Amino acid sequence: PTMTLFHNPASPFVRKIMVLLHETGQLGRVAIESVQLAPTQPSAAVNASNPAGKIPALRLADGGVLYDSRVIFDYLDQQHVGEPLIPRDGHARWRRLTLAALADAILDAAVLIRYESFLRPADKRWQDWLDGQQGKISRGLAELESNAVAELASHFDVAAIGAACALGYLDLRQPELAWRAACPQLAAWYAEVSQRPSMTHSAPPAA
Ligand code: GSH
């Protein structure tokens, strides 16, 4: 492999990249560098490559580093000859990228909740802030359920991969959310796409 991906199997942002690599036949091009990190326990190796101290980051053959997941996804999508996973132009490009941004927004909120509830000492937790983040997740899921399931089902691309990784992360970190009850169509779609080899291969370890 000529490229190195800073990786942790629990990271949903890393998972988007792993799914893309699998879907586009590029897994063999990337070596995995396993890291453990959190805002309170940074990785020196990651900090040296990405000042934000976040994964994924992708080290290229020439030593340059790409981040964040959106940039890495776009880069790797331009390195294969199949149908692009980010439409190159037209209305589809902006719509699919907006759905992908919605999936990322769900993930950003879920990761912040994870840090606030898992890392932060119990007596210092801020419930209003947690509720505010949870609202972003429930509104995002409602939007996907009401207005995007057919689009997600039409093509397993940047939008669908983002949504699938977001739902997988909610199952990992917020099983009590039981999002399927409010989102039956999204649940049916997710049941199907989570069987794809790219999804089973990148599934996070049990919490
Ligand atoms: N916008 C970033 C992306 O799309 O790559 C978010 C990446 C992110 O939040 N990664 C988490 C991380 O590295 C792991 S899931 N957290 C460490 C930290 O925040 O210090």
Short mmCIF file of N, CA and C in Angstrom, two decimals, residues 24-203:
data_model
loop_
_atom_site.label_atom_id
_atom_site.label_comp_id
_atom_site.label_asym_id
_atom_site.label_seq_id
_atom_site.Cartn_x
_atom_site.Cartn_y
_atom_site.Cartn_z
N THR A 24 -15.26 0.58 -3.76
CA THR A 24 -14.56 0.98 -4.99
C THR A 24 -13.32 0.11 -5.26
N GLY A 25 -13.17 -0.98 -4.51
CA GLY A 25 -12.07 -1.90 -4.78
C GLY A 25 -10.69 -1.37 -4.44
N GLN A 26 -10.61 -0.48 -3.46
CA GLN A 26 -9.32 0.15 -3.17
C GLN A 26 -8.73 -0.27 -1.81
N LEU A 27 -9.31 -1.27 -1.16
CA LEU A 27 -8.82 -1.62 0.19
C LEU A 27 -7.32 -1.88 0.22
N GLY A 28 -6.83 -2.52 -0.83
CA GLY A 28 -5.42 -2.88 -0.86
C GLY A 28 -4.46 -1.71 -1.01
N ARG A 29 -5.00 -0.54 -1.30
CA ARG A 29 -4.13 0.62 -1.51
C ARG A 29 -3.76 1.33 -0.21
N VAL A 30 -4.44 0.97 0.88
CA VAL A 30 -4.31 1.74 2.12
C VAL A 30 -3.88 0.83 3.28
N ALA A 31 -2.79 1.19 3.93
CA ALA A 31 -2.38 0.50 5.16
C ALA A 31 -3.12 1.15 6.33
N ILE A 32 -3.46 0.32 7.32
CA ILE A 32 -4.19 0.81 8.48
C ILE A 32 -3.21 1.07 9.62
N GLU A 33 -3.28 2.27 10.19
CA GLU A 33 -2.51 2.55 11.41
C GLU A 33 -3.52 2.73 12.55
N SER A 34 -3.55 1.75 13.47
CA SER A 34 -4.54 1.77 14.54
C SER A 34 -4.17 2.80 15.59
N VAL A 35 -5.14 3.60 16.00
CA VAL A 35 -4.91 4.59 17.06
C VAL A 35 -6.10 4.59 18.01
N GLN A 36 -5.80 4.94 19.26
CA GLN A 36 -6.82 5.17 20.27
C GLN A 36 -6.74 6.65 20.59
N LEU A 37 -7.87 7.33 20.64
CA LEU A 37 -7.78 8.75 20.99
C LEU A 37 -9.12 9.27 21.46
N ALA A 38 -9.04 10.36 22.18
CA ALA A 38 -10.20 11.13 22.62
C ALA A 38 -9.66 12.53 22.89
N PRO A 39 -10.55 13.52 23.00
CA PRO A 39 -10.05 14.88 23.27
C PRO A 39 -9.21 14.93 24.54
N THR A 40 -9.53 14.08 25.50
CA THR A 40 -8.76 14.05 26.76
C THR A 40 -7.54 13.14 26.69
N GLN A 41 -7.48 12.28 25.67
CA GLN A 41 -6.34 11.37 25.51
C GLN A 41 -5.89 11.41 24.07
N PRO A 42 -5.25 12.51 23.67
CA PRO A 42 -4.86 12.65 22.27
C PRO A 42 -3.79 11.63 21.87
N SER A 43 -3.72 11.38 20.57
CA SER A 43 -2.67 10.53 20.01
C SER A 43 -1.58 11.44 19.45
N ALA A 44 -0.34 11.28 19.92
CA ALA A 44 0.76 12.13 19.43
C ALA A 44 0.94 11.93 17.92
N ALA A 45 0.78 10.70 17.45
CA ALA A 45 0.96 10.42 16.02
C ALA A 45 -0.10 11.16 15.20
N VAL A 46 -1.34 11.15 15.68
CA VAL A 46 -2.40 11.86 14.95
C VAL A 46 -2.17 13.36 15.03
N ASN A 47 -1.85 13.87 16.21
CA ASN A 47 -1.62 15.32 16.35
C ASN A 47 -0.52 15.81 15.40
N ALA A 48 0.49 14.96 15.20
CA ALA A 48 1.60 15.37 14.33
C ALA A 48 1.16 15.46 12.87
N SER A 49 0.11 14.74 12.52
CA SER A 49 -0.36 14.72 11.13
C SER A 49 -1.57 15.62 10.90
N ASN A 50 -2.43 15.72 11.90
CA ASN A 50 -3.66 16.52 11.81
C ASN A 50 -3.75 17.37 13.07
N PRO A 51 -3.56 18.68 12.95
CA PRO A 51 -3.57 19.54 14.15
C PRO A 51 -4.85 19.43 14.96
N ALA A 52 -5.97 19.06 14.30
CA ALA A 52 -7.22 18.91 15.04
C ALA A 52 -7.21 17.66 15.92
N GLY A 53 -6.23 16.78 15.70
CA GLY A 53 -6.14 15.59 16.54
C GLY A 53 -7.29 14.62 16.32
N LYS A 54 -7.82 14.58 15.10
CA LYS A 54 -8.98 13.73 14.82
C LYS A 54 -8.66 12.72 13.73
N ILE A 55 -9.44 11.63 13.76
CA ILE A 55 -9.40 10.64 12.68
C ILE A 55 -10.75 10.65 11.98
N PRO A 56 -10.77 10.31 10.70
CA PRO A 56 -9.67 9.82 9.89
C PRO A 56 -8.71 10.94 9.43
N ALA A 57 -7.43 10.52 9.23
CA ALA A 57 -6.46 11.31 8.48
C ALA A 57 -5.76 10.30 7.57
N LEU A 58 -5.41 10.75 6.37
CA LEU A 58 -4.82 9.84 5.38
C LEU A 58 -3.46 10.38 4.97
N ARG A 59 -2.40 9.58 5.26
CA ARG A 59 -1.06 9.97 4.81
C ARG A 59 -0.84 9.42 3.41
N LEU A 60 -0.44 10.32 2.49
CA LEU A 60 -0.24 9.94 1.10
C LEU A 60 1.20 9.47 0.88
N ALA A 61 1.45 8.91 -0.31
CA ALA A 61 2.78 8.39 -0.62
C ALA A 61 3.85 9.47 -0.52
N ASP A 62 3.51 10.70 -0.84
CA ASP A 62 4.51 11.78 -0.81
C ASP A 62 4.66 12.39 0.58
N GLY A 63 3.99 11.82 1.57
CA GLY A 63 4.11 12.32 2.94
C GLY A 63 3.06 13.34 3.30
N GLY A 64 2.37 13.89 2.32
CA GLY A 64 1.28 14.82 2.61
C GLY A 64 0.15 14.11 3.34
N VAL A 65 -0.63 14.89 4.08
CA VAL A 65 -1.73 14.30 4.85
C VAL A 65 -3.03 14.99 4.46
N LEU A 66 -4.08 14.18 4.26
CA LEU A 66 -5.42 14.71 3.99
C LEU A 66 -6.32 14.48 5.20
N TYR A 67 -7.15 15.42 5.52
CA TYR A 67 -8.23 15.31 6.48
C TYR A 67 -9.24 16.37 6.08
N ASP A 68 -10.50 16.35 6.51
CA ASP A 68 -11.10 15.33 7.34
C ASP A 68 -11.76 14.28 6.47
N SER A 69 -12.75 13.56 7.00
CA SER A 69 -13.33 12.45 6.24
C SER A 69 -13.93 12.91 4.92
N ARG A 70 -14.47 14.15 4.87
CA ARG A 70 -15.10 14.61 3.63
C ARG A 70 -14.06 14.78 2.52
N VAL A 71 -12.89 15.30 2.89
CA VAL A 71 -11.83 15.53 1.91
C VAL A 71 -11.23 14.19 1.47
N ILE A 72 -11.01 13.29 2.44
CA ILE A 72 -10.46 11.97 2.11
C ILE A 72 -11.41 11.22 1.18
N PHE A 73 -12.71 11.30 1.50
CA PHE A 73 -13.72 10.61 0.69
C PHE A 73 -13.67 11.13 -0.76
N ASP A 74 -13.63 12.43 -0.91
CA ASP A 74 -13.61 13.04 -2.24
C ASP A 74 -12.33 12.62 -2.98
N TYR A 75 -11.20 12.68 -2.28
CA TYR A 75 -9.92 12.30 -2.89
C TYR A 75 -9.96 10.87 -3.41
N LEU A 76 -10.37 9.94 -2.54
CA LEU A 76 -10.35 8.52 -2.93
C LEU A 76 -11.41 8.22 -3.99
N ASP A 77 -12.47 9.04 -4.01
CA ASP A 77 -13.49 8.84 -5.03
C ASP A 77 -12.98 9.22 -6.42
N GLN A 78 -11.91 9.98 -6.46
CA GLN A 78 -11.34 10.37 -7.76
C GLN A 78 -10.20 9.45 -8.17
N GLN A 79 -10.04 8.33 -7.44
CA GLN A 79 -8.92 7.42 -7.69
C GLN A 79 -9.39 6.06 -8.22
N HIS A 80 -10.67 5.96 -8.59
CA HIS A 80 -11.14 4.68 -9.13
C HIS A 80 -11.92 4.98 -10.41
N VAL A 81 -12.14 3.92 -11.21
CA VAL A 81 -12.73 4.14 -12.52
C VAL A 81 -14.23 3.83 -12.55
N GLY A 82 -14.79 3.38 -11.43
CA GLY A 82 -16.23 3.07 -11.40
C GLY A 82 -17.08 4.34 -11.33
N GLU A 83 -18.37 4.10 -11.19
CA GLU A 83 -19.32 5.21 -11.01
C GLU A 83 -18.91 6.02 -9.78
N PRO A 84 -18.79 7.35 -9.89
CA PRO A 84 -18.39 8.15 -8.73
C PRO A 84 -19.40 8.04 -7.59
N LEU A 85 -18.90 8.03 -6.38
CA LEU A 85 -19.78 8.01 -5.20
C LEU A 85 -20.18 9.42 -4.78
N ILE A 86 -19.52 10.43 -5.32
CA ILE A 86 -19.97 11.82 -5.22
C ILE A 86 -20.26 12.26 -6.66
N PRO A 87 -21.51 12.54 -6.98
CA PRO A 87 -21.79 12.98 -8.36
C PRO A 87 -20.93 14.19 -8.70
N ARG A 88 -20.39 14.18 -9.91
CA ARG A 88 -19.40 15.20 -10.27
C ARG A 88 -20.03 16.57 -10.50
N ASP A 89 -21.28 16.61 -10.94
CA ASP A 89 -21.89 17.93 -11.17
C ASP A 89 -23.40 17.82 -11.17
N GLY A 90 -24.01 18.97 -11.39
CA GLY A 90 -25.46 19.02 -11.48
C GLY A 90 -26.14 19.04 -10.13
N HIS A 91 -27.46 19.04 -10.16
CA HIS A 91 -28.26 19.09 -8.94
C HIS A 91 -27.92 17.93 -8.01
N ALA A 92 -27.69 16.75 -8.62
CA ALA A 92 -27.42 15.56 -7.79
C ALA A 92 -26.23 15.78 -6.87
N ARG A 93 -25.20 16.46 -7.38
CA ARG A 93 -24.01 16.69 -6.55
C ARG A 93 -24.38 17.43 -5.27
N TRP A 94 -25.12 18.52 -5.40
CA TRP A 94 -25.41 19.36 -4.22
C TRP A 94 -26.39 18.69 -3.29
N ARG A 95 -27.36 17.97 -3.86
CA ARG A 95 -28.33 17.27 -3.02
C ARG A 95 -27.66 16.13 -2.24
N ARG A 96 -26.85 15.34 -2.94
CA ARG A 96 -26.21 14.21 -2.25
C ARG A 96 -25.22 14.70 -1.21
N LEU A 97 -24.50 15.78 -1.51
CA LEU A 97 -23.55 16.31 -0.51
C LEU A 97 -24.30 16.90 0.68
N THR A 98 -25.47 17.48 0.44
CA THR A 98 -26.25 18.00 1.56
C THR A 98 -26.76 16.87 2.45
N LEU A 99 -27.23 15.79 1.84
CA LEU A 99 -27.64 14.63 2.66
C LEU A 99 -26.44 14.08 3.43
N ALA A 100 -25.28 14.05 2.80
CA ALA A 100 -24.08 13.57 3.50
C ALA A 100 -23.74 14.50 4.67
N ALA A 101 -23.94 15.82 4.47
CA ALA A 101 -23.68 16.77 5.55
C ALA A 101 -24.67 16.56 6.70
N LEU A 102 -25.90 16.22 6.37
CA LEU A 102 -26.88 15.93 7.43
C LEU A 102 -26.45 14.69 8.22
N ALA A 103 -25.99 13.67 7.53
CA ALA A 103 -25.50 12.48 8.22
C ALA A 103 -24.31 12.83 9.12
N ASP A 104 -23.40 13.68 8.62
CA ASP A 104 -22.26 14.10 9.43
C ASP A 104 -22.71 14.91 10.65
N ALA A 105 -23.77 15.71 10.48
CA ALA A 105 -24.28 16.50 11.60
C ALA A 105 -24.84 15.58 12.70
N ILE A 106 -25.52 14.52 12.29
CA ILE A 106 -26.00 13.53 13.27
C ILE A 106 -24.79 12.92 13.99
N LEU A 107 -23.77 12.61 13.21
CA LEU A 107 -22.57 11.99 13.81
C LEU A 107 -21.83 12.95 14.74
N ASP A 108 -21.70 14.22 14.32
CA ASP A 108 -21.01 15.18 15.18
C ASP A 108 -21.72 15.25 16.54
N ALA A 109 -23.05 15.33 16.50
CA ALA A 109 -23.81 15.42 17.76
C ALA A 109 -23.64 14.14 18.58
N ALA A 110 -23.69 13.00 17.92
CA ALA A 110 -23.59 11.73 18.64
C ALA A 110 -22.21 11.54 19.26
N VAL A 111 -21.17 11.98 18.56
CA VAL A 111 -19.81 11.86 19.10
C VAL A 111 -19.64 12.81 20.29
N LEU A 112 -20.19 14.03 20.18
CA LEU A 112 -20.10 14.96 21.31
C LEU A 112 -20.85 14.41 22.53
N ILE A 113 -22.01 13.81 22.30
CA ILE A 113 -22.76 13.21 23.41
C ILE A 113 -21.94 12.09 24.04
N ARG A 114 -21.32 11.31 23.20
CA ARG A 114 -20.48 10.22 23.72
C ARG A 114 -19.39 10.77 24.64
N TYR A 115 -18.71 11.84 24.20
CA TYR A 115 -17.64 12.41 25.02
C TYR A 115 -18.22 13.00 26.30
N GLU A 116 -19.34 13.70 26.18
CA GLU A 116 -19.91 14.35 27.36
C GLU A 116 -20.40 13.33 28.38
N SER A 117 -20.89 12.19 27.91
CA SER A 117 -21.47 11.23 28.85
C SER A 117 -20.49 10.14 29.27
N PHE A 118 -19.45 9.91 28.49
CA PHE A 118 -18.51 8.82 28.79
C PHE A 118 -17.23 9.37 29.42
N LEU A 119 -16.73 10.50 28.89
CA LEU A 119 -15.45 11.03 29.37
C LEU A 119 -15.63 12.00 30.53
N ARG A 120 -16.70 12.78 30.48
CA ARG A 120 -16.83 13.87 31.44
C ARG A 120 -17.30 13.34 32.79
N PRO A 121 -16.67 13.81 33.87
CA PRO A 121 -17.10 13.34 35.20
C PRO A 121 -18.59 13.60 35.42
N ALA A 122 -19.25 12.65 36.04
CA ALA A 122 -20.71 12.68 36.15
C ALA A 122 -21.23 13.97 36.77
N ASP A 123 -20.52 14.51 37.77
CA ASP A 123 -21.03 15.71 38.44
C ASP A 123 -20.85 16.96 37.60
N LYS A 124 -20.15 16.85 36.48
CA LYS A 124 -19.93 18.03 35.64
C LYS A 124 -20.75 17.98 34.36
N ARG A 125 -21.60 17.00 34.22
CA ARG A 125 -22.36 16.91 32.97
C ARG A 125 -23.43 17.97 32.90
N TRP A 126 -23.73 18.40 31.67
CA TRP A 126 -24.62 19.53 31.41
C TRP A 126 -25.80 19.00 30.61
N GLN A 127 -26.92 18.79 31.28
CA GLN A 127 -28.07 18.13 30.64
C GLN A 127 -28.66 18.95 29.50
N ASP A 128 -28.76 20.27 29.66
CA ASP A 128 -29.35 21.08 28.59
C ASP A 128 -28.54 20.96 27.30
N TRP A 129 -27.23 20.90 27.48
CA TRP A 129 -26.34 20.78 26.32
C TRP A 129 -26.52 19.41 25.66
N LEU A 130 -26.59 18.36 26.50
CA LEU A 130 -26.85 17.02 25.96
C LEU A 130 -28.18 16.99 25.21
N ASP A 131 -29.20 17.63 25.80
CA ASP A 131 -30.52 17.64 25.15
C ASP A 131 -30.44 18.38 23.81
N GLY A 132 -29.68 19.45 23.79
CA GLY A 132 -29.53 20.21 22.54
C GLY A 132 -28.89 19.36 21.45
N GLN A 133 -27.87 18.59 21.81
CA GLN A 133 -27.23 17.71 20.82
C GLN A 133 -28.20 16.60 20.39
N GLN A 134 -28.94 16.07 21.38
CA GLN A 134 -29.88 14.99 21.04
C GLN A 134 -30.95 15.49 20.08
N GLY A 135 -31.34 16.76 20.22
CA GLY A 135 -32.32 17.36 19.30
C GLY A 135 -31.81 17.37 17.87
N LYS A 136 -30.52 17.62 17.70
CA LYS A 136 -29.96 17.60 16.34
C LYS A 136 -30.11 16.20 15.74
N ILE A 137 -29.90 15.19 16.57
CA ILE A 137 -30.02 13.81 16.09
C ILE A 137 -31.48 13.50 15.73
N SER A 138 -32.42 13.84 16.63
CA SER A 138 -33.80 13.45 16.33
C SER A 138 -34.35 14.23 15.14
N ARG A 139 -34.01 15.51 15.02
CA ARG A 139 -34.47 16.25 13.83
C ARG A 139 -33.83 15.70 12.56
N GLY A 140 -32.56 15.34 12.64
CA GLY A 140 -31.88 14.77 11.47
C GLY A 140 -32.50 13.47 11.04
N LEU A 141 -32.80 12.60 12.01
CA LEU A 141 -33.43 11.32 11.67
C LEU A 141 -34.82 11.55 11.08
N ALA A 142 -35.57 12.49 11.65
CA ALA A 142 -36.92 12.76 11.14
C ALA A 142 -36.86 13.25 9.70
N GLU A 143 -35.88 14.08 9.41
CA GLU A 143 -35.73 14.59 8.03
C GLU A 143 -35.39 13.44 7.07
N LEU A 144 -34.48 12.57 7.47
CA LEU A 144 -34.13 11.43 6.60
C LEU A 144 -35.36 10.55 6.39
N GLU A 145 -36.10 10.27 7.47
CA GLU A 145 -37.28 9.41 7.36
C GLU A 145 -38.35 10.01 6.45
N SER A 146 -38.60 11.31 6.60
CA SER A 146 -39.70 11.94 5.86
C SER A 146 -39.34 12.26 4.43
N ASN A 147 -38.10 12.64 4.20
CA ASN A 147 -37.78 13.27 2.91
C ASN A 147 -36.63 12.64 2.15
N ALA A 148 -36.05 11.55 2.62
CA ALA A 148 -34.83 11.11 1.93
C ALA A 148 -34.70 9.60 1.72
N VAL A 149 -35.63 8.80 2.21
CA VAL A 149 -35.41 7.35 2.14
C VAL A 149 -35.31 6.86 0.69
N ALA A 150 -36.21 7.35 -0.17
CA ALA A 150 -36.16 6.90 -1.57
C ALA A 150 -34.83 7.29 -2.22
N GLU A 151 -34.37 8.49 -1.89
CA GLU A 151 -33.09 8.93 -2.46
C GLU A 151 -31.94 8.07 -1.93
N LEU A 152 -31.97 7.78 -0.65
CA LEU A 152 -30.90 6.95 -0.09
C LEU A 152 -30.91 5.58 -0.77
N ALA A 153 -32.11 5.05 -0.99
CA ALA A 153 -32.24 3.70 -1.55
C ALA A 153 -31.82 3.66 -3.01
N SER A 154 -31.80 4.82 -3.68
CA SER A 154 -31.55 4.82 -5.12
C SER A 154 -30.09 4.55 -5.47
N HIS A 155 -29.19 4.81 -4.54
CA HIS A 155 -27.77 4.73 -4.89
C HIS A 155 -26.94 4.66 -3.61
N PHE A 156 -26.03 3.71 -3.51
CA PHE A 156 -25.19 3.61 -2.31
C PHE A 156 -23.94 4.46 -2.52
N ASP A 157 -24.12 5.76 -2.31
CA ASP A 157 -23.08 6.74 -2.61
C ASP A 157 -22.73 7.53 -1.35
N VAL A 158 -22.17 8.74 -1.53
CA VAL A 158 -21.72 9.54 -0.38
C VAL A 158 -22.85 9.77 0.63
N ALA A 159 -24.07 10.01 0.13
CA ALA A 159 -25.20 10.27 1.02
C ALA A 159 -25.59 9.01 1.78
N ALA A 160 -25.74 7.91 1.05
CA ALA A 160 -26.19 6.66 1.66
C ALA A 160 -25.12 6.10 2.61
N ILE A 161 -23.87 6.20 2.21
CA ILE A 161 -22.79 5.70 3.08
C ILE A 161 -22.76 6.51 4.38
N GLY A 162 -22.91 7.83 4.26
CA GLY A 162 -22.93 8.67 5.46
C GLY A 162 -24.09 8.30 6.38
N ALA A 163 -25.28 8.16 5.79
CA ALA A 163 -26.45 7.82 6.61
C ALA A 163 -26.29 6.44 7.24
N ALA A 164 -25.79 5.48 6.49
CA ALA A 164 -25.64 4.12 7.03
C ALA A 164 -24.63 4.11 8.19
N CYS A 165 -23.54 4.85 8.03
CA CYS A 165 -22.54 4.89 9.11
C CYS A 165 -23.09 5.62 10.33
N ALA A 166 -23.93 6.64 10.11
CA ALA A 166 -24.54 7.35 11.24
C ALA A 166 -25.49 6.42 12.00
N LEU A 167 -26.32 5.67 11.28
CA LEU A 167 -27.26 4.76 11.95
C LEU A 167 -26.51 3.66 12.68
N GLY A 168 -25.45 3.16 12.08
CA GLY A 168 -24.65 2.13 12.75
C GLY A 168 -24.03 2.66 14.04
N TYR A 169 -23.63 3.93 14.02
CA TYR A 169 -23.03 4.51 15.23
C TYR A 169 -24.08 4.72 16.32
N LEU A 170 -25.30 5.12 15.93
CA LEU A 170 -26.37 5.25 16.93
C LEU A 170 -26.66 3.88 17.56
N ASP A 171 -26.65 2.82 16.77
CA ASP A 171 -26.86 1.48 17.34
C ASP A 171 -25.75 1.13 18.33
N LEU A 172 -24.53 1.57 18.02
CA LEU A 172 -23.40 1.26 18.90
C LEU A 172 -23.47 2.05 20.21
N ARG A 173 -23.73 3.35 20.12
CA ARG A 173 -23.61 4.23 21.29
C ARG A 173 -24.90 4.60 21.96
N GLN A 174 -26.02 4.52 21.22
CA GLN A 174 -27.30 4.92 21.80
C GLN A 174 -28.37 3.85 21.52
N PRO A 175 -28.10 2.60 21.90
CA PRO A 175 -29.11 1.58 21.61
C PRO A 175 -30.46 1.90 22.25
N GLU A 176 -30.43 2.61 23.37
CA GLU A 176 -31.68 2.95 24.06
C GLU A 176 -32.52 3.96 23.27
N LEU A 177 -31.91 4.63 22.30
CA LEU A 177 -32.65 5.59 21.47
C LEU A 177 -33.76 4.89 20.69
N ALA A 178 -33.53 3.63 20.32
CA ALA A 178 -34.54 2.85 19.57
C ALA A 178 -35.09 3.64 18.39
N TRP A 179 -34.20 4.17 17.56
CA TRP A 179 -34.59 5.07 16.47
C TRP A 179 -35.51 4.39 15.45
N ARG A 180 -35.48 3.06 15.38
CA ARG A 180 -36.30 2.37 14.37
C ARG A 180 -37.79 2.59 14.59
N ALA A 181 -38.21 2.78 15.86
CA ALA A 181 -39.64 2.95 16.13
C ALA A 181 -40.18 4.19 15.43
N ALA A 182 -39.42 5.28 15.44
CA ALA A 182 -39.88 6.52 14.81
C ALA A 182 -39.55 6.56 13.32
N CYS A 183 -38.68 5.69 12.87
CA CYS A 183 -38.18 5.77 11.48
C CYS A 183 -38.26 4.41 10.79
N PRO A 184 -39.48 3.88 10.60
CA PRO A 184 -39.59 2.52 10.05
C PRO A 184 -39.04 2.37 8.63
N GLN A 185 -39.21 3.40 7.82
CA GLN A 185 -38.71 3.26 6.44
C GLN A 185 -37.19 3.29 6.40
N LEU A 186 -36.64 4.18 7.22
CA LEU A 186 -35.18 4.24 7.33
C LEU A 186 -34.65 2.91 7.87
N ALA A 187 -35.38 2.33 8.82
CA ALA A 187 -34.97 1.06 9.41
C ALA A 187 -34.95 -0.05 8.36
N ALA A 188 -35.98 -0.07 7.50
CA ALA A 188 -36.04 -1.11 6.46
C ALA A 188 -34.89 -0.94 5.47
N TRP A 189 -34.62 0.31 5.12
CA TRP A 189 -33.50 0.57 4.21
C TRP A 189 -32.17 0.14 4.86
N TYR A 190 -32.01 0.51 6.12
CA TYR A 190 -30.75 0.21 6.81
C TYR A 190 -30.55 -1.30 6.97
N ALA A 191 -31.66 -2.02 7.23
CA ALA A 191 -31.54 -3.48 7.37
C ALA A 191 -30.95 -4.08 6.10
N GLU A 192 -31.34 -3.52 4.97
CA GLU A 192 -30.83 -4.04 3.70
C GLU A 192 -29.37 -3.65 3.47
N VAL A 193 -29.08 -2.34 3.61
CA VAL A 193 -27.71 -1.93 3.25
C VAL A 193 -26.67 -2.42 4.26
N SER A 194 -27.11 -2.68 5.49
CA SER A 194 -26.11 -3.14 6.46
C SER A 194 -25.63 -4.56 6.16
N GLN A 195 -26.30 -5.24 5.19
CA GLN A 195 -25.82 -6.56 4.75
C GLN A 195 -24.72 -6.46 3.69
N ARG A 196 -24.50 -5.29 3.15
CA ARG A 196 -23.47 -5.18 2.10
C ARG A 196 -22.12 -5.57 2.68
N PRO A 197 -21.28 -6.26 1.90
CA PRO A 197 -19.96 -6.65 2.41
C PRO A 197 -19.16 -5.46 2.95
N SER A 198 -19.30 -4.29 2.31
CA SER A 198 -18.55 -3.12 2.79
C SER A 198 -18.98 -2.72 4.20
N MET A 199 -20.25 -2.95 4.52
CA MET A 199 -20.77 -2.60 5.85
C MET A 199 -20.43 -3.68 6.88
N THR A 200 -20.59 -4.95 6.52
CA THR A 200 -20.27 -6.00 7.50
C THR A 200 -18.77 -6.01 7.78
N HIS A 201 -17.98 -5.76 6.75
CA HIS A 201 -16.53 -5.77 6.90
C HIS A 201 -16.04 -4.64 7.81
N SER A 202 -16.77 -3.51 7.83
CA SER A 202 -16.34 -2.34 8.61
C SER A 202 -17.14 -2.17 9.90
N ALA A 203 -17.96 -3.15 10.25
CA ALA A 203 -18.82 -3.00 11.43
C ALA A 203 -17.99 -2.79 12.69
#
